[in-house]
mmCIF file of C-alpha atoms in Angstrom:
data_model
loop_
_atom_site.group_PDB
_atom_site.id
_atom_site.type_symbol
_atom_site.label_atom_id
_atom_site.label_comp_id
_atom_site.label_asym_id
_atom_site.label_seq_id
_atom_site.Cartn_x
_atom_site.Cartn_y
_atom_site.Cartn_z
ATOM 1 C CA UNK L 29 -0.569 137.038 -179.301
ATOM 2 C CA UNK L 30 0.394 137.271 -182.956
ATOM 3 C CA UNK L 31 1.092 133.990 -184.711
ATOM 4 C CA UNK L 32 4.521 133.191 -186.101
ATOM 5 C CA UNK L 33 5.446 131.311 -189.261
ATOM 6 C CA UNK L 34 6.142 128.260 -187.104
ATOM 7 C CA UNK L 35 2.609 128.526 -185.680
ATOM 8 C CA UNK L 36 1.150 128.605 -189.185
ATOM 9 C CA UNK L 37 3.159 125.567 -190.305
ATOM 10 C CA UNK L 38 2.226 123.637 -187.150
ATOM 11 C CA UNK L 39 -1.452 124.430 -187.686
ATOM 12 C CA UNK L 40 -1.193 123.330 -191.314
ATOM 13 C CA UNK L 41 0.321 119.999 -190.258
ATOM 14 C CA UNK L 42 -2.522 119.495 -187.765
ATOM 15 C CA UNK L 43 -5.074 120.154 -190.495
ATOM 16 C CA UNK L 44 -3.197 117.781 -192.780
ATOM 17 C CA UNK L 45 -3.429 115.052 -190.140
ATOM 18 C CA UNK L 46 -7.166 115.635 -189.711
ATOM 19 C CA UNK L 47 -8.236 116.320 -193.294
ATOM 20 C CA UNK L 48 -5.528 115.001 -195.599
ATOM 21 C CA UNK L 49 -3.823 117.056 -198.297
ATOM 22 C CA UNK L 50 -6.999 117.594 -200.309
ATOM 23 C CA UNK L 51 -8.692 119.164 -197.288
ATOM 24 C CA UNK L 52 -5.684 121.185 -196.143
ATOM 25 C CA UNK L 53 -6.891 124.570 -197.373
ATOM 26 C CA UNK L 54 -5.731 128.011 -196.337
ATOM 27 C CA UNK L 55 -9.215 128.590 -194.951
ATOM 28 C CA UNK L 56 -9.005 125.553 -192.667
ATOM 29 C CA UNK L 57 -5.500 126.467 -191.517
ATOM 30 C CA UNK L 58 -6.717 129.968 -190.680
ATOM 31 C CA UNK L 59 -9.685 128.523 -188.777
ATOM 32 C CA UNK L 60 -7.319 126.334 -186.753
ATOM 33 C CA UNK L 61 -5.505 129.491 -185.683
ATOM 34 C CA UNK L 62 -8.745 131.453 -185.183
ATOM 35 C CA UNK L 63 -7.708 134.105 -187.699
ATOM 36 C CA UNK L 64 -8.913 135.281 -191.093
ATOM 37 C CA UNK L 65 -7.316 133.566 -194.132
ATOM 38 C CA UNK L 66 -5.788 136.889 -195.149
ATOM 39 C CA UNK L 67 -3.679 136.828 -191.960
ATOM 40 C CA UNK L 68 -1.768 133.808 -193.274
ATOM 41 C CA UNK L 69 -0.382 135.829 -196.160
ATOM 42 C CA UNK L 70 1.699 137.872 -193.753
ATOM 43 C CA UNK L 71 3.756 134.678 -193.330
ATOM 44 C CA UNK L 72 3.524 132.886 -196.702
ATOM 45 C CA UNK L 73 2.661 134.351 -200.118
ATOM 46 C CA UNK L 74 0.677 131.332 -201.301
ATOM 47 C CA UNK L 75 -0.286 127.748 -200.514
ATOM 48 C CA UNK L 76 2.651 126.354 -202.483
ATOM 49 C CA UNK L 77 5.047 128.135 -200.148
ATOM 50 C CA UNK L 78 3.161 126.801 -197.136
ATOM 51 C CA UNK L 79 3.433 123.268 -198.548
ATOM 52 C CA UNK L 80 7.169 123.830 -198.970
ATOM 53 C CA UNK L 81 7.482 124.814 -195.305
ATOM 54 C CA UNK L 82 5.457 121.772 -194.289
ATOM 55 C CA UNK L 83 7.717 119.543 -196.378
ATOM 56 C CA UNK L 84 10.757 121.026 -194.648
ATOM 57 C CA UNK L 85 9.327 119.986 -191.286
ATOM 58 C CA UNK L 86 8.307 116.514 -192.466
ATOM 59 C CA UNK L 87 11.824 115.630 -193.674
ATOM 60 C CA UNK L 88 13.646 117.978 -191.316
ATOM 61 C CA UNK L 89 15.065 115.211 -189.120
ATOM 62 C CA UNK L 90 16.589 113.191 -191.955
ATOM 63 C CA UNK L 91 20.252 112.810 -191.038
ATOM 64 C CA UNK L 92 23.261 113.207 -193.290
ATOM 65 C CA UNK L 93 23.824 109.447 -193.228
ATOM 66 C CA UNK L 94 27.592 109.798 -192.900
ATOM 67 C CA UNK L 95 30.459 112.167 -193.771
ATOM 68 C CA UNK L 96 30.465 113.476 -197.381
ATOM 69 C CA UNK L 97 34.161 112.681 -197.798
ATOM 70 C CA UNK L 98 33.652 108.913 -197.472
ATOM 71 C CA UNK L 99 34.677 106.524 -200.223
ATOM 72 C CA UNK L 100 32.234 105.439 -202.981
ATOM 73 C CA UNK L 101 30.915 102.429 -201.077
ATOM 74 C CA UNK L 102 30.435 104.385 -197.862
ATOM 75 C CA UNK L 103 28.888 107.316 -199.737
ATOM 76 C CA UNK L 104 26.244 105.177 -201.428
ATOM 77 C CA UNK L 105 25.534 103.404 -198.123
ATOM 78 C CA UNK L 106 24.969 106.823 -196.522
ATOM 79 C CA UNK L 107 22.659 107.825 -199.382
ATOM 80 C CA UNK L 108 20.716 104.597 -198.913
ATOM 81 C CA UNK L 109 20.228 105.331 -195.203
ATOM 82 C CA UNK L 110 19.051 108.843 -196.004
ATOM 83 C CA UNK L 111 16.439 107.529 -198.445
ATOM 84 C CA UNK L 112 15.176 105.025 -195.879
ATOM 85 C CA UNK L 113 14.894 107.787 -193.269
ATOM 86 C CA UNK L 114 13.168 110.133 -195.698
ATOM 87 C CA UNK L 115 10.601 107.512 -196.670
ATOM 88 C CA UNK L 116 9.886 106.702 -193.007
ATOM 89 C CA UNK L 117 9.471 110.418 -192.270
ATOM 90 C CA UNK L 118 7.002 110.884 -195.128
ATOM 91 C CA UNK L 119 5.002 107.780 -194.226
ATOM 92 C CA UNK L 120 4.764 108.912 -190.593
ATOM 93 C CA UNK L 121 2.571 111.859 -191.639
ATOM 94 C CA UNK L 122 -0.801 111.528 -193.320
ATOM 95 C CA UNK L 123 -0.261 112.294 -197.023
ATOM 96 C CA UNK L 124 3.310 113.245 -196.125
ATOM 97 C CA UNK L 125 4.701 111.833 -199.364
ATOM 98 C CA UNK L 126 2.215 113.859 -201.386
ATOM 99 C CA UNK L 127 3.151 117.027 -199.506
ATOM 100 C CA UNK L 128 6.884 116.569 -200.060
ATOM 101 C CA UNK L 129 6.501 115.553 -203.716
ATOM 102 C CA UNK L 130 4.061 118.401 -204.406
ATOM 103 C CA UNK L 131 6.397 120.900 -202.765
ATOM 104 C CA UNK L 132 9.241 119.572 -204.922
ATOM 105 C CA UNK L 133 7.196 120.145 -208.073
ATOM 106 C CA UNK L 134 6.703 123.840 -207.256
ATOM 107 C CA UNK L 135 10.142 124.738 -205.991
ATOM 108 C CA UNK L 136 13.454 125.990 -207.347
ATOM 109 C CA UNK L 137 16.858 125.452 -205.800
ATOM 110 C CA UNK L 138 17.789 122.478 -203.656
ATOM 111 C CA UNK L 139 17.002 121.297 -200.150
ATOM 112 C CA UNK L 140 19.424 120.305 -197.436
ATOM 113 C CA UNK L 141 18.475 116.663 -198.032
ATOM 114 C CA UNK L 142 19.125 116.926 -201.752
ATOM 115 C CA UNK L 143 22.384 118.761 -201.170
ATOM 116 C CA UNK L 144 23.625 116.036 -198.845
ATOM 117 C CA UNK L 145 22.606 113.312 -201.296
ATOM 118 C CA UNK L 146 24.379 115.153 -204.126
ATOM 119 C CA UNK L 147 27.540 115.366 -202.048
ATOM 120 C CA UNK L 148 27.532 111.578 -201.846
ATOM 121 C CA UNK L 149 26.210 110.398 -205.207
ATOM 122 C CA UNK L 150 26.237 113.463 -207.465
ATOM 123 C CA UNK L 151 23.355 115.610 -208.666
ATOM 124 C CA UNK L 152 21.947 113.020 -211.089
ATOM 125 C CA UNK L 153 22.168 110.256 -208.512
ATOM 126 C CA UNK L 154 20.452 112.459 -205.934
ATOM 127 C CA UNK L 155 17.571 113.196 -208.294
ATOM 128 C CA UNK L 156 17.153 109.541 -209.199
ATOM 129 C CA UNK L 157 17.021 108.567 -205.534
ATOM 130 C CA UNK L 158 14.620 111.381 -204.629
ATOM 131 C CA UNK L 159 12.208 110.679 -207.479
ATOM 132 C CA UNK L 160 12.192 106.968 -206.649
ATOM 133 C CA UNK L 161 11.692 107.601 -202.924
ATOM 134 C CA UNK L 162 8.918 110.150 -203.515
ATOM 135 C CA UNK L 163 7.082 107.935 -205.972
ATOM 136 C CA UNK L 164 7.301 104.735 -203.961
ATOM 137 C CA UNK L 165 6.253 106.499 -200.754
ATOM 138 C CA UNK L 166 3.245 108.050 -202.518
ATOM 139 C CA UNK L 167 2.257 104.661 -203.900
ATOM 140 C CA UNK L 168 2.707 103.078 -200.478
ATOM 141 C CA UNK L 169 0.493 105.635 -198.742
ATOM 142 C CA UNK L 170 -2.228 105.223 -201.378
ATOM 143 C CA UNK L 171 -1.999 101.427 -201.137
ATOM 144 C CA UNK L 172 -2.166 101.385 -197.335
ATOM 145 C CA UNK L 173 -5.090 103.804 -197.272
ATOM 146 C CA UNK L 174 -6.977 101.619 -199.752
ATOM 147 C CA UNK L 175 -6.100 98.488 -197.755
ATOM 148 C CA UNK L 176 -7.357 100.104 -194.539
ATOM 149 C CA UNK L 177 -10.708 100.677 -196.248
ATOM 150 C CA UNK L 178 -10.850 97.096 -197.517
ATOM 151 C CA UNK L 179 -10.675 98.303 -201.102
ATOM 152 C CA UNK L 180 -7.902 95.916 -202.177
ATOM 153 C CA UNK L 181 -8.979 92.370 -203.013
ATOM 154 C CA UNK L 182 -7.104 89.761 -204.994
ATOM 155 C CA UNK L 183 -3.472 89.310 -206.083
ATOM 156 C CA UNK L 184 -2.533 92.973 -205.646
ATOM 157 C CA UNK L 185 -3.424 92.905 -201.956
ATOM 158 C CA UNK L 186 -2.442 89.322 -201.254
ATOM 159 C CA UNK L 187 -5.960 88.788 -199.911
ATOM 160 C CA UNK L 188 -8.882 86.750 -201.087
ATOM 161 C CA UNK L 189 -12.466 87.855 -200.706
ATOM 162 C CA UNK L 190 -12.423 86.086 -197.348
ATOM 163 C CA UNK L 191 -9.710 88.395 -196.008
ATOM 164 C CA UNK L 192 -6.780 85.931 -195.797
ATOM 165 C CA UNK L 193 -4.036 84.766 -198.110
ATOM 166 C CA UNK L 194 -3.771 81.331 -199.682
ATOM 167 C CA UNK L 195 -2.272 79.943 -196.458
ATOM 168 C CA UNK L 196 -5.041 81.307 -194.274
ATOM 169 C CA UNK L 197 -2.887 84.066 -192.759
ATOM 170 C CA UNK L 198 -3.588 87.786 -192.824
ATOM 171 C CA UNK L 199 -0.897 89.430 -194.977
ATOM 172 C CA UNK L 200 1.042 92.500 -193.939
ATOM 173 C CA UNK L 201 0.977 94.860 -196.943
ATOM 174 C CA UNK L 202 3.210 97.400 -195.182
ATOM 175 C CA UNK L 203 6.006 94.862 -194.692
ATOM 176 C CA UNK L 204 5.956 93.822 -198.352
ATOM 177 C CA UNK L 205 5.926 97.445 -199.515
ATOM 178 C CA UNK L 206 8.890 98.176 -197.240
ATOM 179 C CA UNK L 207 10.778 95.213 -198.651
ATOM 180 C CA UNK L 208 9.882 96.188 -202.216
ATOM 181 C CA UNK L 209 11.215 99.698 -201.630
ATOM 182 C CA UNK L 210 14.512 98.364 -200.321
ATOM 183 C CA UNK L 211 14.878 95.998 -203.280
ATOM 184 C CA UNK L 212 14.362 98.830 -205.749
ATOM 185 C CA UNK L 213 16.635 101.129 -203.763
ATOM 186 C CA UNK L 214 19.389 98.516 -203.840
ATOM 187 C CA UNK L 215 19.110 98.298 -207.638
ATOM 188 C CA UNK L 216 19.662 102.066 -207.937
ATOM 189 C CA UNK L 217 22.488 102.003 -205.396
ATOM 190 C CA UNK L 218 24.167 99.168 -207.265
ATOM 191 C CA UNK L 219 24.017 101.242 -210.452
ATOM 192 C CA UNK L 220 25.542 104.238 -208.681
ATOM 193 C CA UNK L 221 28.341 102.065 -207.293
ATOM 194 C CA UNK L 222 29.007 100.790 -210.792
ATOM 195 C CA UNK L 223 29.397 104.308 -212.178
ATOM 196 C CA UNK L 224 31.327 106.203 -209.476
ATOM 197 C CA UNK L 225 32.843 108.701 -211.857
ATOM 198 C CA UNK L 226 29.479 109.762 -213.243
ATOM 199 C CA UNK L 227 27.906 109.832 -209.781
ATOM 200 C CA UNK L 228 30.696 112.000 -208.437
ATOM 201 C CA UNK L 229 30.273 114.730 -211.074
ATOM 202 C CA UNK L 230 27.781 117.540 -210.905
ATOM 203 C CA UNK L 231 27.336 117.713 -207.141
ATOM 204 C CA UNK L 232 28.000 121.443 -207.163
ATOM 205 C CA UNK L 233 25.658 121.967 -210.106
ATOM 206 C CA UNK L 234 22.920 120.240 -208.157
ATOM 207 C CA UNK L 235 22.951 123.054 -205.625
ATOM 208 C CA UNK L 236 21.688 125.454 -208.295
ATOM 209 C CA UNK L 237 19.340 123.113 -210.162
ATOM 210 C CA UNK L 238 17.792 120.968 -207.470
ATOM 211 C CA UNK L 239 14.376 119.481 -206.859
ATOM 212 C CA UNK L 240 13.703 120.874 -203.411
ATOM 213 C CA UNK L 241 14.531 124.231 -201.883
#
């Protein structure tokens, strides 16, 4: 039976889980489907487009966070929830943050997630939140991968060469990275709440000049 675009994207996500982004080649995706690489180009014109489709799936379940017509405080609270959900979705997939950020770098237009953020905090606010969320999630995935390999020693990891912190307990790098993300997110949200007029402008323009498609 002929493969569909959904089959190709699902196979690519399986390869991503097994090989990471660096090893997620068109050749490996084709092998996972037992077809020639040329068969993939019936569904996507290039790897960048495939990455974009993968990114759509990775963040596809991020909710709207609340109605767009809410007041400034409610709107920024909804945007905050969306960023938390988006980060969790990216971290749930191996190299998910890299996939979403890479797709954003190659794409024109705006995604549903970006549109919904822009409706709540304006186009500039949406971009600031997306760039921060992408970057922190990428850093978190790199940090956790290094920690899992025992490559982080010293103040950065909270560990000594003996594998414990100064109190003799094993630290939880994921918990601190989560908390750090929320602290930074709250700083941005506070700035958006302090400039509601600026945040409210440009939401429509963001639909034509967005980060994601």
